[in-house]
mmCIF file of C-alpha atoms and ligand atoms in Angstrom:
data_model
loop_
_atom_site.group_PDB
_atom_site.id
_atom_site.type_symbol
_atom_site.label_atom_id
_atom_site.label_comp_id
_atom_site.label_asym_id
_atom_site.label_seq_id
_atom_site.Cartn_x
_atom_site.Cartn_y
_atom_site.Cartn_z
ATOM 1 C CA MET A 23 -14.653 1.755 -21.873
ATOM 2 C CA ASN A 24 -11.563 2.947 -19.973
ATOM 3 C CA CYS A 25 -8.334 2.158 -21.827
ATOM 4 C CA LEU A 26 -7.002 0.377 -18.720
ATOM 5 C CA GLN A 27 -10.120 -1.787 -18.185
ATOM 6 C CA ARG A 28 -8.370 -4.931 -19.446
ATOM 7 C CA GLU A 29 -5.526 -4.382 -16.968
ATOM 8 C CA LEU A 30 -7.985 -3.731 -14.138
ATOM 9 C CA ASP A 31 -9.925 -6.924 -14.896
ATOM 10 C CA LEU A 32 -6.688 -8.901 -14.891
ATOM 11 C CA ALA A 33 -5.531 -7.409 -11.575
ATOM 12 C CA LEU A 34 -8.916 -8.127 -9.950
ATOM 13 C CA SER A 35 -8.903 -11.732 -11.066
ATOM 14 C CA VAL A 36 -5.285 -12.314 -10.021
ATOM 15 C CA VAL A 37 -5.903 -10.828 -6.564
ATOM 16 C CA LYS A 38 -9.050 -12.947 -6.127
ATOM 17 C CA ASP A 39 -7.102 -16.108 -6.984
ATOM 18 C CA ALA A 40 -4.339 -15.243 -4.531
ATOM 19 C CA LEU A 41 -6.885 -14.469 -1.792
ATOM 20 C CA MET A 42 -8.365 -17.948 -2.224
ATOM 21 C CA VAL A 43 -4.923 -19.497 -1.787
ATOM 22 C CA LEU A 44 -4.388 -17.448 1.346
ATOM 23 C CA CYS A 45 -7.697 -18.720 2.667
ATOM 24 C CA GLU A 46 -7.263 -22.353 1.794
ATOM 25 C CA GLY A 47 -3.657 -23.381 2.111
ATOM 26 C CA ALA A 48 -1.222 -20.806 3.265
ATOM 27 C CA PRO A 49 -1.872 -20.742 7.033
ATOM 28 C CA ALA A 50 0.606 -23.591 7.468
ATOM 29 C CA GLN A 51 3.415 -21.352 6.238
ATOM 30 C CA VAL A 52 3.544 -18.794 9.006
ATOM 31 C CA ASP A 53 6.957 -19.174 10.632
ATOM 32 C CA LEU A 54 8.465 -15.697 10.653
ATOM 33 C CA GLU A 55 12.132 -15.222 9.789
ATOM 34 C CA PRO A 56 14.109 -11.976 9.843
ATOM 35 C CA CYS A 57 15.652 -10.945 6.498
ATOM 36 C CA ASP A 58 19.452 -10.965 6.237
ATOM 37 C CA ALA A 59 19.476 -7.453 4.798
ATOM 38 C CA ASN A 60 17.158 -6.015 7.454
ATOM 39 C CA PRO A 61 16.563 -7.931 10.698
ATOM 40 C CA LYS A 62 13.474 -5.814 11.440
ATOM 41 C CA GLU A 63 11.816 -7.194 8.313
ATOM 42 C CA LEU A 64 10.029 -10.473 9.081
ATOM 43 C CA LYS A 65 8.995 -12.841 6.304
ATOM 44 C CA ALA A 66 6.863 -15.974 6.092
ATOM 45 C CA LEU A 67 6.874 -18.573 3.347
ATOM 46 C CA THR A 68 3.411 -17.266 2.497
ATOM 47 C CA ASP A 69 4.991 -14.088 1.077
ATOM 48 C CA ARG A 70 6.796 -16.121 -1.583
ATOM 49 C CA THR A 71 3.882 -18.460 -2.277
ATOM 50 C CA LEU A 72 1.608 -15.514 -3.059
ATOM 51 C CA ASP A 73 4.358 -13.768 -5.015
ATOM 52 C CA ALA A 74 4.650 -16.727 -7.397
ATOM 53 C CA ILE A 75 0.877 -16.795 -7.975
ATOM 54 C CA LEU A 76 0.648 -13.064 -8.651
ATOM 55 C CA LEU A 77 3.650 -12.940 -10.971
ATOM 56 C CA GLU A 78 2.371 -15.887 -12.965
ATOM 57 C CA GLY A 79 -1.084 -14.302 -13.249
ATOM 58 C CA LEU A 80 0.183 -10.867 -14.295
ATOM 59 C CA ARG A 81 2.637 -12.221 -16.864
ATOM 60 C CA GLU A 82 0.033 -12.331 -19.659
ATOM 61 C CA SER A 83 -0.208 -8.522 -19.552
ATOM 62 C CA GLY A 84 3.359 -8.236 -20.874
ATOM 63 C CA TYR A 85 4.154 -5.421 -18.406
ATOM 64 C CA PRO A 86 7.220 -5.629 -16.192
ATOM 65 C CA ILE A 87 6.631 -6.157 -12.482
ATOM 66 C CA LEU A 88 8.268 -4.642 -9.435
ATOM 67 C CA SER A 89 7.530 -7.005 -6.578
ATOM 68 C CA GLU A 90 8.580 -6.851 -2.946
ATOM 69 C CA GLU A 91 9.684 -10.461 -3.077
ATOM 70 C CA SER A 92 11.194 -10.711 -6.580
ATOM 71 C CA GLY A 93 12.468 -7.219 -7.348
ATOM 72 C CA PHE A 94 12.085 -5.899 -10.902
ATOM 73 C CA VAL A 95 11.063 -8.596 -13.375
ATOM 74 C CA GLY A 96 10.951 -7.879 -17.131
ATOM 75 C CA LYS A 97 12.081 -4.996 -19.289
ATOM 76 C CA VAL A 98 11.412 -1.314 -18.701
ATOM 77 C CA ARG A 99 8.942 -0.036 -21.317
ATOM 78 C CA LYS A 100 9.079 3.326 -23.044
ATOM 79 C CA ASP A 101 5.765 4.321 -21.459
ATOM 80 C CA GLU A 102 7.163 3.179 -18.049
ATOM 81 C CA LEU A 103 4.025 1.173 -17.270
ATOM 82 C CA ARG A 104 4.655 -1.526 -14.690
ATOM 83 C CA TRP A 105 2.873 -3.485 -12.007
ATOM 84 C CA ILE A 106 3.924 -2.838 -8.433
ATOM 85 C CA VAL A 107 3.071 -5.772 -6.218
ATOM 86 C CA ASP A 108 3.042 -6.489 -2.517
ATOM 87 C CA PRO A 109 2.040 -10.168 -2.287
ATOM 88 C CA LEU A 110 1.257 -9.837 1.425
ATOM 89 C CA ASP A 111 1.040 -6.497 3.197
ATOM 90 C CA GLY A 112 0.844 -7.097 6.907
ATOM 91 C CA THR A 113 2.792 -10.356 7.067
ATOM 92 C CA VAL A 114 3.137 -10.115 10.844
ATOM 93 C CA ASN A 115 -0.607 -9.527 11.270
ATOM 94 C CA TYR A 116 -1.232 -12.648 9.218
ATOM 95 C CA ALA A 117 1.378 -14.871 10.848
ATOM 96 C CA ARG A 118 0.682 -13.787 14.420
ATOM 97 C CA ASN A 119 -3.068 -13.418 14.048
ATOM 98 C CA LEU A 120 -2.860 -9.742 14.972
ATOM 99 C CA GLY A 121 -5.336 -8.346 12.472
ATOM 100 C CA SER A 122 -6.108 -7.970 8.800
ATOM 101 C CA CYS A 123 -3.626 -8.109 5.944
ATOM 102 C CA SER A 124 -3.890 -7.615 2.208
ATOM 103 C CA ILE A 125 -2.751 -8.552 -1.254
ATOM 104 C CA SER A 126 -1.961 -5.400 -3.117
ATOM 105 C CA ILE A 127 -1.352 -4.629 -6.808
ATOM 106 C CA ALA A 128 -1.025 -1.278 -8.577
ATOM 107 C CA LEU A 129 -0.492 -0.391 -12.189
ATOM 108 C CA CYS A 130 1.983 2.488 -12.185
ATOM 109 C CA ARG A 131 3.648 4.784 -14.671
ATOM 110 C CA GLY A 132 7.107 4.928 -13.197
ATOM 111 C CA ARG A 133 6.455 5.617 -9.516
ATOM 112 C CA LYS A 134 2.998 7.102 -10.129
ATOM 113 C CA PRO A 135 0.135 4.711 -9.265
ATOM 114 C CA LEU A 136 -2.651 4.794 -11.887
ATOM 115 C CA PHE A 137 -5.000 2.327 -10.256
ATOM 116 C CA GLY A 138 -4.796 -0.139 -7.415
ATOM 117 C CA VAL A 139 -6.473 -3.361 -6.327
ATOM 118 C CA ILE A 140 -6.432 -4.505 -2.702
ATOM 119 C CA GLY A 141 -7.770 -7.870 -1.558
ATOM 120 C CA GLN A 142 -8.380 -7.880 2.171
ATOM 121 C CA TYR A 143 -7.909 -10.975 4.316
ATOM 122 C CA PRO A 144 -9.813 -12.415 6.150
ATOM 123 C CA THR A 145 -12.847 -10.374 5.073
ATOM 124 C CA MET A 146 -12.136 -11.233 1.398
ATOM 125 C CA GLU A 147 -13.322 -7.751 0.405
ATOM 126 C CA LEU A 148 -11.964 -6.368 -2.859
ATOM 127 C CA ALA A 149 -11.169 -2.675 -3.198
ATOM 128 C CA TRP A 150 -10.062 -0.990 -6.373
ATOM 129 C CA GLY A 151 -9.810 2.480 -7.812
ATOM 130 C CA GLY A 152 -7.740 5.323 -9.082
ATOM 131 C CA ALA A 153 -8.002 8.776 -10.554
ATOM 132 C CA VAL A 154 -7.822 7.227 -14.058
ATOM 133 C CA PHE A 155 -11.134 5.507 -13.314
ATOM 134 C CA ASP A 156 -12.465 8.566 -11.532
ATOM 135 C CA GLY A 157 -13.560 6.484 -8.563
ATOM 136 C CA ALA A 158 -12.857 3.867 -5.941
ATOM 137 C CA PHE A 159 -14.976 0.916 -4.878
ATOM 138 C CA LEU A 160 -15.201 -1.710 -2.170
ATOM 139 C CA ASP A 161 -17.019 -4.832 -3.338
ATOM 140 C CA GLY A 162 -18.789 -2.644 -5.887
ATOM 141 C CA ARG A 163 -19.803 0.109 -3.460
ATOM 142 C CA PRO A 164 -18.347 3.576 -4.170
ATOM 143 C CA LEU A 165 -15.809 4.853 -1.652
ATOM 144 C CA THR A 166 -15.560 8.487 -0.593
ATOM 145 C CA VAL A 167 -13.149 10.154 1.793
ATOM 146 C CA SER A 168 -14.529 11.816 4.921
ATOM 147 C CA GLU A 169 -15.376 15.505 5.161
ATOM 148 C CA ILE A 170 -13.809 16.070 8.587
ATOM 149 C CA ARG A 171 -11.710 19.244 8.570
ATOM 150 C CA SER A 172 -10.751 19.580 12.195
ATOM 151 C CA GLY A 173 -7.541 17.867 13.323
ATOM 152 C CA ALA A 174 -9.076 17.419 16.787
ATOM 153 C CA LYS A 175 -11.778 15.164 15.349
ATOM 154 C CA ALA A 176 -9.500 13.457 12.868
ATOM 155 C CA VAL A 177 -7.924 9.972 12.927
ATOM 156 C CA LEU A 178 -4.386 9.386 11.646
ATOM 157 C CA CYS A 179 -3.296 5.886 10.634
ATOM 158 C CA THR A 180 0.452 5.447 10.761
ATOM 159 C CA GLY A 181 3.189 2.897 11.397
ATOM 160 C CA ILE A 182 6.864 2.340 12.076
ATOM 161 C CA PRO A 183 8.298 0.662 8.985
ATOM 162 C CA SER A 184 11.315 -1.624 9.262
ATOM 163 C CA ARG A 185 13.466 1.091 7.631
ATOM 164 C CA PHE A 186 12.442 3.823 10.084
ATOM 165 C CA ASP A 187 15.768 5.021 11.500
ATOM 166 C CA TYR A 188 14.610 6.313 14.922
ATOM 167 C CA SER A 189 16.805 9.396 14.484
ATOM 168 C CA PRO A 190 15.759 12.386 16.621
ATOM 169 C CA GLN A 191 14.771 14.164 13.420
ATOM 170 C CA ALA A 192 12.599 11.349 12.053
ATOM 171 C CA THR A 193 11.036 10.673 15.468
ATOM 172 C CA ALA A 194 10.284 14.356 16.079
ATOM 173 C CA SER A 195 8.746 14.651 12.641
ATOM 174 C CA LEU A 196 6.449 11.667 13.244
ATOM 175 C CA ILE A 197 5.431 12.814 16.732
ATOM 176 C CA GLY A 198 4.895 16.362 15.431
ATOM 177 C CA CYS A 199 2.502 14.981 12.857
ATOM 178 C CA MET A 200 0.715 12.696 15.343
ATOM 179 C CA LYS A 201 0.111 15.644 17.707
ATOM 180 C CA ARG A 202 -2.097 17.317 15.134
ATOM 181 C CA PHE A 203 -4.674 14.510 15.271
ATOM 182 C CA GLY A 204 -7.349 13.606 17.790
ATOM 183 C CA LYS A 205 -6.689 9.858 17.490
ATOM 184 C CA ILE A 206 -3.847 7.682 16.206
ATOM 185 C CA ARG A 207 -4.104 4.099 14.920
ATOM 186 C CA MET A 208 -1.408 1.623 13.865
ATOM 187 C CA LEU A 209 -3.040 -1.189 11.909
ATOM 188 C CA GLY A 210 0.149 -2.964 10.813
ATOM 189 C CA THR A 211 -0.661 -2.686 7.128
ATOM 190 C CA ALA A 212 -0.049 0.374 5.025
ATOM 191 C CA SER A 213 -2.442 -0.668 2.251
ATOM 192 C CA LEU A 214 -5.378 -1.150 4.617
ATOM 193 C CA SER A 215 -4.513 2.081 6.454
ATOM 194 C CA LEU A 216 -4.827 3.888 3.129
ATOM 195 C CA LEU A 217 -8.062 2.054 2.467
ATOM 196 C CA CYS A 218 -9.377 3.460 5.766
ATOM 197 C CA VAL A 219 -8.715 6.970 4.409
ATOM 198 C CA ALA A 220 -10.437 6.093 1.119
ATOM 199 C CA LYS A 221 -13.554 4.862 2.923
ATOM 200 C CA GLY A 222 -13.676 7.749 5.365
ATOM 201 C CA ALA A 223 -12.902 5.657 8.464
ATOM 202 C CA ALA A 224 -9.736 7.749 8.996
ATOM 203 C CA GLU A 225 -8.771 11.194 7.734
ATOM 204 C CA ALA A 226 -5.071 10.676 7.045
ATOM 205 C CA TYR A 227 -2.222 8.198 6.729
ATOM 206 C CA THR A 228 1.492 8.799 6.954
ATOM 207 C CA GLU A 229 4.638 6.673 7.080
ATOM 208 C CA GLN A 230 8.289 7.534 6.595
ATOM 209 C CA GLU A 231 10.637 5.196 4.716
ATOM 210 C CA ILE A 232 7.755 3.011 3.623
ATOM 211 C CA MET A 233 8.279 0.968 0.465
ATOM 212 C CA LEU A 234 6.415 1.825 -2.711
ATOM 213 C CA TRP A 235 4.861 -1.658 -2.962
ATOM 214 C CA ASP A 236 3.264 -1.211 0.491
ATOM 215 C CA VAL A 237 1.430 1.937 -0.569
ATOM 216 C CA ALA A 238 1.061 2.044 -4.385
ATOM 217 C CA ALA A 239 -2.383 0.417 -4.615
ATOM 218 C CA GLY A 240 -3.736 2.262 -1.561
ATOM 219 C CA VAL A 241 -2.497 5.612 -2.846
ATOM 220 C CA ALA A 242 -4.400 5.119 -6.120
ATOM 221 C CA ILE A 243 -7.547 4.106 -4.243
ATOM 222 C CA VAL A 244 -7.363 7.175 -1.959
ATOM 223 C CA GLU A 245 -7.048 9.382 -5.044
ATOM 224 C CA GLY A 246 -9.989 7.615 -6.681
ATOM 225 C CA ALA A 247 -12.039 8.225 -3.522
ATOM 226 C CA GLY A 248 -11.349 11.977 -3.715
ATOM 227 C CA GLY A 249 -8.389 12.198 -1.325
ATOM 228 C CA VAL A 250 -5.024 13.830 -1.812
ATOM 229 C CA VAL A 251 -1.642 12.094 -1.587
ATOM 230 C CA ARG A 252 1.892 13.462 -1.363
ATOM 231 C CA ILE A 253 4.800 11.096 -1.983
ATOM 232 C CA TYR A 254 8.392 12.181 -1.296
ATOM 233 C CA PRO A 255 11.452 10.106 -2.178
ATOM 234 C CA GLY A 256 13.004 8.208 0.739
ATOM 235 C CA ARG A 257 16.629 7.277 1.403
ATOM 236 C CA GLU A 258 16.548 3.880 -0.284
ATOM 237 C CA GLU A 259 15.593 2.750 -3.738
ATOM 238 C CA HIS A 260 11.784 2.339 -3.726
ATOM 239 C CA SER A 261 11.347 3.843 -0.243
ATOM 240 C CA CYS A 262 9.259 6.969 0.225
ATOM 241 C CA HIS A 263 7.506 9.225 2.690
ATOM 242 C CA VAL A 264 3.778 9.311 2.177
ATOM 243 C CA PHE A 265 1.092 11.603 3.475
ATOM 244 C CA ALA A 266 -2.450 10.879 2.330
ATOM 245 C CA SER A 267 -5.538 12.688 3.510
ATOM 246 C CA ASN A 268 -9.164 13.404 2.770
ATOM 247 C CA GLY A 269 -7.944 16.639 1.154
ATOM 248 C CA VAL A 270 -9.949 18.964 3.389
ATOM 249 C CA LEU A 271 -8.037 18.642 6.681
ATOM 250 C CA GLY A 272 -6.663 22.014 7.680
ATOM 251 C CA ASP A 273 -3.030 22.580 8.608
ATOM 252 C CA TRP A 274 -1.512 19.222 7.809
ATOM 253 C CA GLU A 275 1.074 20.417 5.315
ATOM 254 C CA GLY A 276 3.956 20.210 7.774
ATOM 255 C CA CYS A 277 3.355 16.516 8.397
ATOM 256 C CA ALA A 278 5.392 15.270 5.470
ATOM 257 C CA LYS A 279 7.230 18.312 4.268
ATOM 258 C CA ASP A 280 9.041 19.951 7.177
ATOM 259 C CA GLU A 281 11.936 17.596 7.583
ATOM 260 C CA TYR A 282 12.256 16.047 4.174
HETATM 261 C C1 IPD B 557 4.521 -3.658 6.329
HETATM 262 C C2 IPD B 557 3.203 -3.024 6.677
HETATM 263 C C3 IPD B 557 3.343 -2.093 7.865
HETATM 264 C C4 IPD B 557 4.408 -1.055 7.648
HETATM 265 C C5 IPD B 557 5.704 -1.738 7.261
HETATM 266 C C6 IPD B 557 5.534 -2.614 6.067
HETATM 267 P P1 IPD B 557 4.841 -5.957 5.004
HETATM 268 O O1 IPD B 557 4.423 -4.414 5.151
HETATM 269 O O2 IPD B 557 2.691 -2.284 5.586
HETATM 270 O O3 IPD B 557 2.149 -1.404 8.098
HETATM 271 O O4 IPD B 557 4.566 -0.285 8.797
HETATM 272 O O5 IPD B 557 6.667 -0.794 6.929
HETATM 273 O O6 IPD B 557 6.765 -3.221 5.734
HETATM 274 O O7 IPD B 557 6.268 -6.075 5.404
HETATM 275 O O8 IPD B 557 3.937 -6.711 5.889
HETATM 276 O O9 IPD B 557 4.595 -6.143 3.550
HETATM 277 CA CA1 CA B 558 4.838 -7.572 1.951
#
């Protein structure tokens, strides 16, 4: 048995519980409010409701938790193990009925995701995986990245995070990356964009100044599905630039590296 099996079982059960709450009660809590610190960040009460459920559920593990809604809770351990939690990734999709959203948990060593669990709403599908488990799964079915090598045939999932600064440099870097792909999609959720790479529906995902909690679980699942992920530090604490791909795309290196 994998030495992290207990942690995986806990994460799966906590995400399932939170998904049920999302299904049953939370739709009443969808008024969106901009954050004081960042007016481009919109929050619903649902974010906090799910946060409380997840934090309570994960507490029995004894690991500290870095959550989008609560910050760092607990004490740093010597082995640096910690949960990284996004209670609701795709809040605007959820509140405005624009598409899917997810509940996302990763067990990380420092900033390095070891495994991730993503509960998708409204499909209620559960994805999990990571290189430590040597695999990734969606409702029990193994996930594998696509084998598409040609940029012209490839799909890039991306987004404009609330911390994207719209500088000429950042904009040129994003457009330069987008130009290499046949098709571009913006799903409004980083975790589910990464899941698309893991299941071979897209070949790559990139975002600049995305927060670690948005991507940690998805990054682990892409790695478990055989993909490759590069994470570069961003400007803010916990922000990063991510480029994830199926690992066989040619000539994508410049996408995340050139400017940063
Ligand atoms: C957002 C989504 C979106 C990304 C934003 C994130 P949230 O997460 O992942 O795809 O472009 O940067 O903030 O705010 O709904 O958890
Ligand atoms: Ca969130």
